[in-house]
mmCIF file of C-alpha atoms in Angstrom:
data_model
loop_
_atom_site.group_PDB
_atom_site.id
_atom_site.type_symbol
_atom_site.label_atom_id
_atom_site.label_comp_id
_atom_site.label_asym_id
_atom_site.label_seq_id
_atom_site.Cartn_x
_atom_site.Cartn_y
_atom_site.Cartn_z
ATOM 1 C CA MET E 1 11.728 -17.732 -36.745
ATOM 2 C CA GLU E 2 12.886 -17.075 -33.214
ATOM 3 C CA THR E 3 12.351 -13.732 -31.565
ATOM 4 C CA ASN E 4 14.088 -11.990 -28.668
ATOM 5 C CA LEU E 5 10.866 -10.479 -27.442
ATOM 6 C CA SER E 6 8.633 -11.865 -24.725
ATOM 7 C CA LEU E 7 5.069 -10.735 -24.064
ATOM 8 C CA VAL E 8 4.662 -9.212 -20.617
ATOM 9 C CA PRO E 9 1.227 -9.667 -19.009
ATOM 10 C CA LEU E 10 -0.423 -6.450 -17.860
ATOM 11 C CA LEU E 11 -1.332 -6.492 -14.258
ATOM 12 C CA ALA E 12 -2.210 -3.036 -13.198
ATOM 13 C CA GLY E 13 -9.186 5.657 5.876
ATOM 14 C CA SER E 14 -11.354 5.183 8.255
ATOM 15 C CA VAL E 15 -14.414 6.736 9.848
ATOM 16 C CA SER E 16 -14.207 6.291 13.613
ATOM 17 C CA VAL E 17 -17.400 7.549 15.157
ATOM 18 C CA PHE E 18 -20.346 5.820 16.785
ATOM 19 C CA THR E 19 -22.585 6.162 13.787
ATOM 20 C CA LEU E 20 -21.406 5.220 10.321
ATOM 21 C CA PHE E 21 -22.115 6.980 7.128
ATOM 22 C CA THR E 22 -21.178 7.506 3.563
ATOM 23 C CA TYR E 23 -18.391 9.943 2.856
ATOM 24 C CA SER E 24 -19.621 12.819 0.691
ATOM 25 C CA ARG E 25 -17.915 14.067 -2.456
ATOM 26 C CA ARG E 26 -17.192 17.485 -1.020
ATOM 27 C CA GLY E 27 -15.297 19.540 -3.507
ATOM 28 C CA ALA E 28 -14.110 16.410 -5.220
ATOM 29 C CA SER E 29 -13.203 16.439 -8.858
ATOM 30 C CA ALA E 30 -15.548 14.584 -11.139
ATOM 31 C CA THR E 31 -12.539 13.126 -12.895
ATOM 32 C CA VAL E 32 -12.591 9.359 -13.015
ATOM 33 C CA PHE E 33 -9.288 7.806 -12.013
ATOM 34 C CA PRO E 34 -9.014 4.711 -14.220
ATOM 35 C CA ARG E 35 -6.726 1.803 -13.440
ATOM 36 C CA ARG E 36 -3.477 2.734 -15.133
ATOM 37 C CA HIS E 37 -1.325 0.165 -16.890
ATOM 38 C CA ARG E 38 2.262 0.861 -15.974
ATOM 39 C CA ASN E 39 5.431 -0.921 -16.953
ATOM 40 C CA VAL E 40 9.083 -0.284 -17.539
ATOM 41 C CA CYS E 41 8.667 -0.617 -21.286
ATOM 42 C CA ALA E 42 6.346 1.136 -23.708
ATOM 43 C CA SER E 43 3.111 2.952 -22.900
ATOM 44 C CA SER E 44 0.927 0.981 -25.305
ATOM 45 C CA ASN E 45 -1.490 -1.689 -24.151
ATOM 46 C CA LEU E 46 0.807 -4.418 -25.445
ATOM 47 C CA ARG E 47 4.306 -4.297 -24.059
ATOM 48 C CA PHE E 48 7.306 -6.407 -24.790
ATOM 49 C CA VAL E 49 10.512 -7.019 -22.904
ATOM 50 C CA GLY E 50 13.578 -7.344 -25.059
ATOM 51 C CA THR E 51 17.028 -8.768 -24.354
ATOM 52 C CA ASN E 52 20.198 -7.024 -23.334
ATOM 53 C CA SER E 53 23.620 -7.276 -24.960
ATOM 54 C CA LEU E 54 24.321 -10.515 -23.118
ATOM 55 C CA GLY E 55 21.201 -12.184 -24.490
ATOM 56 C CA LYS E 56 19.404 -12.072 -21.138
ATOM 57 C CA ARG E 57 15.931 -10.706 -20.695
ATOM 58 C CA SER E 58 15.818 -7.093 -19.600
ATOM 59 C CA ILE E 59 14.519 -6.235 -16.155
ATOM 60 C CA ALA E 60 10.732 -5.822 -16.087
ATOM 61 C CA ILE E 61 9.119 -3.712 -13.349
ATOM 62 C CA SER E 62 5.385 -3.369 -12.785
ATOM 63 C CA ASP E 63 2.937 -1.945 -10.248
ATOM 64 C CA ALA E 64 -0.148 -2.844 -12.273
ATOM 65 C CA PHE E 65 -1.892 -4.860 -9.556
ATOM 66 C CA ASP E 66 -3.847 -4.393 -6.325
ATOM 67 C CA SER E 67 -2.145 -1.740 -4.138
ATOM 68 C CA GLY E 68 0.694 -1.266 -6.621
ATOM 69 C CA ASN E 69 2.522 2.049 -6.779
ATOM 70 C CA ILE E 70 5.746 2.920 -8.588
ATOM 71 C CA LYS E 71 7.014 4.890 -11.570
ATOM 72 C CA VAL E 72 10.017 3.581 -13.480
ATOM 73 C CA LEU E 73 12.390 6.325 -14.523
ATOM 74 C CA ASP E 74 15.273 4.191 -15.771
ATOM 75 C CA ALA E 75 15.820 0.440 -15.415
ATOM 76 C CA SER E 76 18.424 -0.032 -18.131
ATOM 77 C CA ASN E 77 21.234 -0.590 -15.616
ATOM 78 C CA PRO E 78 20.536 -3.171 -12.859
ATOM 79 C CA LYS E 79 23.002 -1.397 -10.564
ATOM 80 C CA ASP E 80 21.229 1.938 -10.929
ATOM 81 C CA ILE E 81 17.467 1.350 -11.145
ATOM 82 C CA GLN E 82 15.832 4.761 -10.776
ATOM 83 C CA LEU E 83 12.269 4.849 -9.473
ATOM 84 C CA ALA E 84 9.737 7.331 -8.102
ATOM 85 C CA ILE E 85 6.585 6.925 -6.008
ATOM 86 C CA ARG E 86 3.406 7.966 -7.813
ATOM 87 C CA GLU E 87 1.580 10.915 -6.248
ATOM 88 C CA GLU E 88 -2.004 10.741 -5.012
ATOM 89 C CA PRO E 89 -4.664 13.263 -6.147
ATOM 90 C CA LEU E 90 -4.443 16.690 -4.559
ATOM 91 C CA THR E 91 -5.945 16.877 -1.058
ATOM 92 C CA LYS E 92 -7.821 20.149 -1.506
ATOM 93 C CA GLY E 93 -9.834 20.501 1.673
ATOM 94 C CA THR E 94 -7.369 19.911 4.490
ATOM 95 C CA ASP E 95 -3.753 19.070 3.667
ATOM 96 C CA LYS E 96 -3.496 21.042 0.399
ATOM 97 C CA ARG E 97 -0.815 18.787 -1.005
ATOM 98 C CA LYS E 98 -0.347 15.605 -3.006
ATOM 99 C CA HIS E 99 0.533 12.800 -0.636
ATOM 100 C CA PHE E 100 2.793 9.867 -1.411
ATOM 101 C CA GLN E 101 4.977 7.391 0.460
ATOM 102 C CA TRP E 102 3.451 3.958 -0.069
ATOM 103 C CA PHE E 103 5.116 1.857 -2.783
ATOM 104 C CA TYR E 104 4.595 -1.710 -3.929
ATOM 105 C CA PHE E 105 5.947 -3.260 -7.125
ATOM 106 C CA ARG E 106 7.343 -6.431 -8.644
ATOM 107 C CA VAL E 107 10.647 -6.916 -10.435
ATOM 108 C CA SER E 108 11.110 -9.780 -12.895
ATOM 109 C CA ASN E 109 13.990 -11.344 -14.842
ATOM 110 C CA VAL E 110 16.367 -10.724 -11.950
ATOM 111 C CA LYS E 111 17.397 -14.137 -10.630
ATOM 112 C CA ASN E 112 20.976 -13.884 -9.351
ATOM 113 C CA VAL E 113 21.244 -10.323 -10.675
ATOM 114 C CA ASP E 114 22.866 -7.767 -8.365
ATOM 115 C CA CYS E 115 20.428 -4.833 -8.308
ATOM 116 C CA ARG E 116 20.545 -1.381 -6.751
ATOM 117 C CA PHE E 117 17.278 0.545 -6.408
ATOM 118 C CA ARG E 118 16.852 4.289 -5.911
ATOM 119 C CA LEU E 119 13.602 5.963 -4.871
ATOM 120 C CA THR E 120 14.490 9.353 -6.262
ATOM 121 C CA ASN E 121 11.612 11.400 -4.800
ATOM 122 C CA ALA E 122 11.771 9.976 -1.260
ATOM 123 C CA ALA E 123 12.750 13.345 0.209
ATOM 124 C CA LYS E 124 9.488 14.887 -1.032
ATOM 125 C CA ALA E 125 7.288 12.151 0.454
ATOM 126 C CA SER E 126 4.595 12.944 3.005
ATOM 127 C CA PHE E 127 6.832 11.974 5.935
ATOM 128 C CA PRO E 128 10.478 12.012 4.842
ATOM 129 C CA GLU E 129 11.618 11.734 8.453
ATOM 130 C CA ALA E 130 10.110 8.228 8.488
ATOM 131 C CA TRP E 131 12.847 7.020 6.132
ATOM 132 C CA ASP E 132 15.517 7.309 8.831
ATOM 133 C CA GLY E 133 16.121 3.788 10.093
ATOM 134 C CA TYR E 134 13.489 2.370 7.726
ATOM 135 C CA GLU E 135 14.097 -0.926 5.875
ATOM 136 C CA VAL E 136 12.308 -1.935 2.666
ATOM 137 C CA VAL E 137 10.389 -5.231 2.788
ATOM 138 C CA TYR E 138 10.452 -7.919 0.106
ATOM 139 C CA SER E 139 8.611 -11.165 -0.579
ATOM 140 C CA TYR E 140 8.628 -14.076 -3.009
ATOM 141 C CA ASN E 141 5.075 -15.168 -2.096
ATOM 142 C CA PRO E 142 2.916 -12.068 -1.407
ATOM 143 C CA SER E 143 -0.406 -13.698 -2.344
ATOM 144 C CA GLU E 144 -0.170 -16.866 -0.269
ATOM 145 C CA ASN E 145 -2.276 -17.347 2.862
ATOM 146 C CA HIS E 146 0.791 -16.856 5.035
ATOM 147 C CA PRO E 147 3.166 -14.682 3.019
ATOM 148 C CA GLN E 148 6.687 -14.071 4.208
ATOM 149 C CA TRP E 149 7.843 -10.464 4.151
ATOM 150 C CA LEU E 150 11.416 -9.775 5.174
ATOM 151 C CA ARG E 151 13.415 -6.582 5.754
ATOM 152 C CA ILE E 152 16.377 -5.438 3.671
ATOM 153 C CA PRO E 153 18.957 -4.296 6.233
ATOM 154 C CA ASN E 154 21.121 -2.385 3.756
ATOM 155 C CA THR E 155 18.349 0.149 3.060
ATOM 156 C CA LYS E 156 19.710 3.681 3.364
ATOM 157 C CA TYR E 157 18.202 7.144 3.183
ATOM 158 C CA THR E 158 21.069 9.110 1.773
ATOM 159 C CA LYS E 159 22.277 11.246 -1.082
ATOM 160 C CA PRO E 160 23.253 9.155 -4.103
ATOM 161 C CA ALA E 161 26.835 10.499 -4.193
ATOM 162 C CA ALA E 162 29.298 9.948 -1.337
ATOM 163 C CA ASP E 163 31.550 12.695 0.030
ATOM 164 C CA ASP E 164 34.981 12.842 -1.542
ATOM 165 C CA ASP E 165 37.820 15.273 -0.932
ATOM 166 C CA ASN E 166 38.790 14.939 -4.583
ATOM 167 C CA GLU E 167 35.277 15.340 -5.909
ATOM 168 C CA ASN E 168 34.727 16.512 -9.453
ATOM 169 C CA ASN E 169 32.015 18.831 -10.760
ATOM 170 C CA ASP E 170 29.624 15.943 -11.395
ATOM 171 C CA THR E 171 29.983 14.804 -7.777
ATOM 172 C CA LYS E 172 29.371 18.322 -6.514
ATOM 173 C CA MET E 173 26.147 18.450 -8.549
ATOM 174 C CA MET E 174 25.063 15.106 -7.118
ATOM 175 C CA LYS E 175 25.669 16.345 -3.573
ATOM 176 C CA ALA E 176 23.205 19.150 -4.176
ATOM 177 C CA VAL E 177 20.278 16.828 -4.873
ATOM 178 C CA ASP E 178 17.833 15.536 -2.272
ATOM 179 C CA PRO E 179 18.458 12.319 -0.325
ATOM 180 C CA GLU E 180 17.052 9.132 -1.826
ATOM 181 C CA LEU E 181 15.924 5.780 -0.442
ATOM 182 C CA ILE E 182 18.484 3.280 -1.736
ATOM 183 C CA TRP E 183 18.806 -0.469 -1.303
ATOM 184 C CA GLU E 184 20.692 -3.332 -2.907
ATOM 185 C CA PHE E 185 19.250 -6.774 -3.502
ATOM 186 C CA THR E 186 20.156 -9.994 -5.299
ATOM 187 C CA SER E 187 17.035 -12.068 -5.900
ATOM 188 C CA GLU E 188 17.061 -15.829 -5.447
ATOM 189 C CA ARG E 189 14.144 -16.144 -7.871
ATOM 190 C CA ASP E 190 13.094 -14.747 -11.214
ATOM 191 C CA THR E 191 10.506 -12.402 -9.645
ATOM 192 C CA VAL E 192 10.476 -10.548 -6.343
ATOM 193 C CA TRP E 193 8.065 -8.029 -4.785
ATOM 194 C CA PHE E 194 9.090 -4.921 -2.825
ATOM 195 C CA ALA E 195 6.828 -2.792 -0.622
ATOM 196 C CA TYR E 196 6.684 -0.028 1.971
ATOM 197 C CA PHE E 197 5.064 -2.452 4.441
ATOM 198 C CA ALA E 198 3.526 -5.897 4.050
ATOM 199 C CA PRO E 199 0.432 -5.254 1.869
ATOM 200 C CA PHE E 200 -3.023 -6.466 2.865
ATOM 201 C CA SER E 201 -4.741 -6.926 -0.484
ATOM 202 C CA TYR E 202 -8.404 -6.365 -1.276
ATOM 203 C CA GLU E 203 -8.692 -10.069 -2.085
ATOM 204 C CA ARG E 204 -7.352 -10.863 1.388
ATOM 205 C CA HIS E 205 -9.933 -8.434 2.784
ATOM 206 C CA GLN E 206 -12.684 -10.408 1.005
ATOM 207 C CA ALA E 207 -11.408 -13.600 2.610
ATOM 208 C CA LEU E 208 -11.478 -11.952 6.047
ATOM 209 C CA ILE E 209 -15.105 -10.889 5.607
ATOM 210 C CA ALA E 210 -16.028 -14.365 4.311
ATOM 211 C CA THR E 211 -14.451 -15.967 7.378
ATOM 212 C CA ALA E 212 -16.413 -13.699 9.697
ATOM 213 C CA ALA E 213 -19.648 -14.220 7.732
ATOM 214 C CA LYS E 214 -19.591 -17.986 8.200
ATOM 215 C CA SER E 215 -19.109 -17.754 11.968
ATOM 216 C CA ALA E 216 -22.165 -18.119 14.178
ATOM 217 C CA LEU E 217 -20.569 -15.596 16.535
ATOM 218 C CA ALA E 218 -20.483 -12.718 14.041
ATOM 219 C CA GLU E 219 -22.805 -10.621 11.918
ATOM 220 C CA THR E 220 -21.517 -8.958 8.760
ATOM 221 C CA SER E 221 -23.145 -6.087 6.901
ATOM 222 C CA VAL E 222 -22.393 -3.298 4.442
ATOM 223 C CA ILE E 223 -22.758 0.155 5.978
ATOM 224 C CA GLY E 224 -22.044 2.208 2.866
ATOM 225 C CA HIS E 225 -20.077 2.385 -0.346
ATOM 226 C CA THR E 226 -16.969 4.261 -1.364
ATOM 227 C CA ILE E 227 -16.851 6.784 -4.186
ATOM 228 C CA GLY E 228 -15.472 3.969 -6.320
ATOM 229 C CA GLY E 229 -18.432 1.727 -5.436
ATOM 230 C CA LYS E 230 -16.668 -0.656 -3.085
ATOM 231 C CA PRO E 231 -18.615 -1.846 -0.013
ATOM 232 C CA ILE E 232 -17.577 -0.662 3.440
ATOM 233 C CA ASP E 233 -17.817 -3.819 5.537
ATOM 234 C CA LEU E 234 -18.836 -4.013 9.184
ATOM 235 C CA VAL E 235 -18.300 -7.040 11.435
ATOM 236 C CA LYS E 236 -20.364 -7.141 14.629
ATOM 237 C CA VAL E 237 -19.436 -9.520 17.447
ATOM 238 C CA GLY E 238 -20.872 -9.926 20.943
ATOM 239 C CA ASN E 239 -24.065 -8.816 22.681
ATOM 240 C CA GLY E 240 -22.844 -6.996 25.772
ATOM 241 C CA GLU E 241 -24.042 -3.622 26.968
ATOM 242 C CA ARG E 242 -20.803 -1.743 26.318
ATOM 243 C CA LYS E 243 -20.386 -0.570 22.708
ATOM 244 C CA VAL E 244 -16.870 -0.766 21.280
ATOM 245 C CA TRP E 245 -15.882 0.541 17.836
ATOM 246 C CA ILE E 246 -12.626 -0.476 16.174
ATOM 247 C CA ILE E 247 -11.721 0.733 12.707
ATOM 248 C CA ALA E 248 -8.698 0.411 10.433
ATOM 249 C CA ARG E 249 -7.171 1.963 7.328
ATOM 250 C CA GLN E 250 -8.621 5.414 7.356
ATOM 251 C CA HIS E 251 -5.213 5.957 5.802
ATOM 252 C CA PRO E 252 -4.979 3.145 3.235
ATOM 253 C CA GLY E 253 -1.196 2.822 3.419
ATOM 254 C CA GLU E 254 -1.479 1.621 7.026
ATOM 255 C CA SER E 255 -1.791 -1.983 5.923
ATOM 256 C CA MET E 256 -0.476 -3.251 9.255
ATOM 257 C CA ALA E 257 -3.774 -2.108 10.797
ATOM 258 C CA GLU E 258 -5.764 -4.609 8.754
ATOM 259 C CA TRP E 259 -3.269 -7.367 9.563
ATOM 260 C CA TRP E 260 -4.038 -6.558 13.214
ATOM 261 C CA MET E 261 -7.766 -6.677 12.443
ATOM 262 C CA LYS E 262 -7.358 -10.139 10.928
ATOM 263 C CA GLY E 263 -5.661 -11.424 14.070
ATOM 264 C CA PHE E 264 -8.130 -9.738 16.415
ATOM 265 C CA ILE E 265 -11.234 -10.973 14.568
ATOM 266 C CA THR E 266 -9.792 -14.485 14.407
ATOM 267 C CA ARG E 267 -9.197 -14.444 18.162
ATOM 268 C CA LEU E 268 -12.564 -12.845 18.903
ATOM 269 C CA LEU E 269 -14.363 -15.595 16.986
ATOM 270 C CA ALA E 270 -12.492 -18.388 18.753
ATOM 271 C CA GLY E 271 -15.463 -19.994 20.496
ATOM 272 C CA GLU E 272 -13.585 -21.722 23.322
ATOM 273 C CA ASP E 273 -11.174 -18.882 24.093
ATOM 274 C CA LYS E 274 -12.082 -17.682 27.602
ATOM 275 C CA ASP E 275 -10.899 -14.094 27.117
ATOM 276 C CA SER E 276 -12.794 -13.778 23.846
ATOM 277 C CA GLN E 277 -15.910 -15.257 25.415
ATOM 278 C CA LYS E 278 -15.718 -12.759 28.276
ATOM 279 C CA LEU E 279 -15.385 -9.868 25.805
ATOM 280 C CA ARG E 280 -18.298 -11.085 23.699
ATOM 281 C CA GLU E 281 -20.495 -11.311 26.788
ATOM 282 C CA GLY E 282 -19.531 -7.908 28.171
ATOM 283 C CA ALA E 283 -19.484 -5.838 25.006
ATOM 284 C CA THR E 284 -20.845 -5.464 21.503
ATOM 285 C CA VAL E 285 -17.869 -4.927 19.238
ATOM 286 C CA TYR E 286 -18.231 -3.182 15.870
ATOM 287 C CA LEU E 287 -15.258 -3.672 13.557
ATOM 288 C CA VAL E 288 -14.565 -1.935 10.241
ATOM 289 C CA PRO E 289 -11.447 -3.656 8.846
ATOM 290 C CA ASN E 290 -10.952 -1.207 5.980
ATOM 291 C CA MET E 291 -12.643 2.200 5.765
ATOM 292 C CA ASN E 292 -10.742 3.207 2.623
ATOM 293 C CA PRO E 293 -10.699 0.287 0.174
ATOM 294 C CA ASP E 294 -10.479 2.633 -2.831
ATOM 295 C CA GLY E 295 -7.243 4.152 -1.611
ATOM 296 C CA SER E 296 -5.929 0.734 -0.612
ATOM 297 C CA VAL E 297 -6.411 -0.749 -4.068
ATOM 298 C CA MET E 298 -4.985 2.346 -5.765
ATOM 299 C CA GLY E 299 -1.759 2.216 -3.773
ATOM 300 C CA HIS E 300 -2.342 5.390 -1.766
ATOM 301 C CA LEU E 301 -0.757 6.304 1.552
ATOM 302 C CA ARG E 302 -3.205 8.843 3.020
ATOM 303 C CA THR E 303 -6.199 9.490 0.781
ATOM 304 C CA ASN E 304 -9.231 8.046 -0.941
ATOM 305 C CA ARG E 305 -9.989 7.930 -4.654
ATOM 306 C CA ASN E 306 -10.555 11.682 -4.858
ATOM 307 C CA GLY E 307 -7.617 12.718 -2.712
ATOM 308 C CA ALA E 308 -9.541 13.269 0.543
ATOM 309 C CA ASN E 309 -7.652 12.535 3.755
ATOM 310 C CA LEU E 310 -10.530 10.938 5.655
ATOM 311 C CA ASN E 311 -8.806 11.228 9.015
ATOM 312 C CA ARG E 312 -8.651 15.006 8.603
ATOM 313 C CA GLU E 313 -12.223 15.544 7.405
ATOM 314 C CA TRP E 314 -13.994 15.367 10.764
ATOM 315 C CA GLN E 315 -13.551 19.067 11.445
ATOM 316 C CA SER E 316 -13.737 20.304 7.863
ATOM 317 C CA GLY E 317 -17.482 20.927 7.719
ATOM 318 C CA VAL E 318 -18.160 17.999 5.406
ATOM 319 C CA VAL E 319 -21.804 16.947 5.227
ATOM 320 C CA PHE E 320 -22.274 13.238 5.848
ATOM 321 C CA ILE E 321 -25.259 11.148 4.931
ATOM 322 C CA LEU E 322 -26.465 9.250 7.971
ATOM 323 C CA LEU E 323 -27.225 5.620 7.240
ATOM 324 C CA SER E 324 -28.184 4.281 10.639
ATOM 325 C CA THR E 325 -28.476 5.427 14.218
ATOM 326 C CA THR E 326 -30.279 2.415 15.616
ATOM 327 C CA SER E 327 -27.865 -0.479 15.063
ATOM 328 C CA CYS E 328 -25.551 0.632 17.848
#
């Protein structure tokens, strides 16, 4: 017997001072934040994607993977896919709000389908002014060594209903709602990925550390662990008198910072590069490519696993546990 159902696989900031330490759990909730399984269909552990009236597979949307973040409100109509960004835990100590702005998700069963996406809670994001002039990025190969991420020029931050002199009551109600981030896209392939910026995955981070570890010009070490148990990696290069610290991703949604780290470390370890050689001789460079791997994996913009905005905690009276004062 044939069936119309298809099984869908379930995929589910920095510390910039001259001594490094473990971030304390100040005022943090003891609640464990498990990896959520999220999909456009049911909420059970097994989810199926059915077919529409034309016999085609329904659109399947998922953020259940490294750095994923999206909530599906309604994906029944390809020309009106309604989404929302998932909020981070409450930042109690400093910001006193739930941050959100980073999004990253995949859309399947959409080859040659004209789609229109709406981020319905964009106006309530941490920095709504950042949407002006912003363009969503998309990719067909996000996990490759050299992924290609491209902009979607038709991205607009606007109210979902246009002005009309002959507007009806429904249009007037629509005009009262907040602006949304809206874009249209027709995929050339069955599956496409959308994101706030080009993601730098935790697996890619592992590859960066492995590359540095095998170089005779670098030393790698673990200077602490996150609340979620992930190592905080340090790369040390050079032996000069001047001490230089460079860190990235105190705010996990700033993925472009770790892309910069990858390029800088690659250049710094280029043995025959004269500029790199001069820097290695004149300075000792300490690099922390990702100070907030928990938040990065969980798809956060600003905070760690417990909702702490690490870049705002320096003046909050948090007690830090000193790991080392001699290495630098």
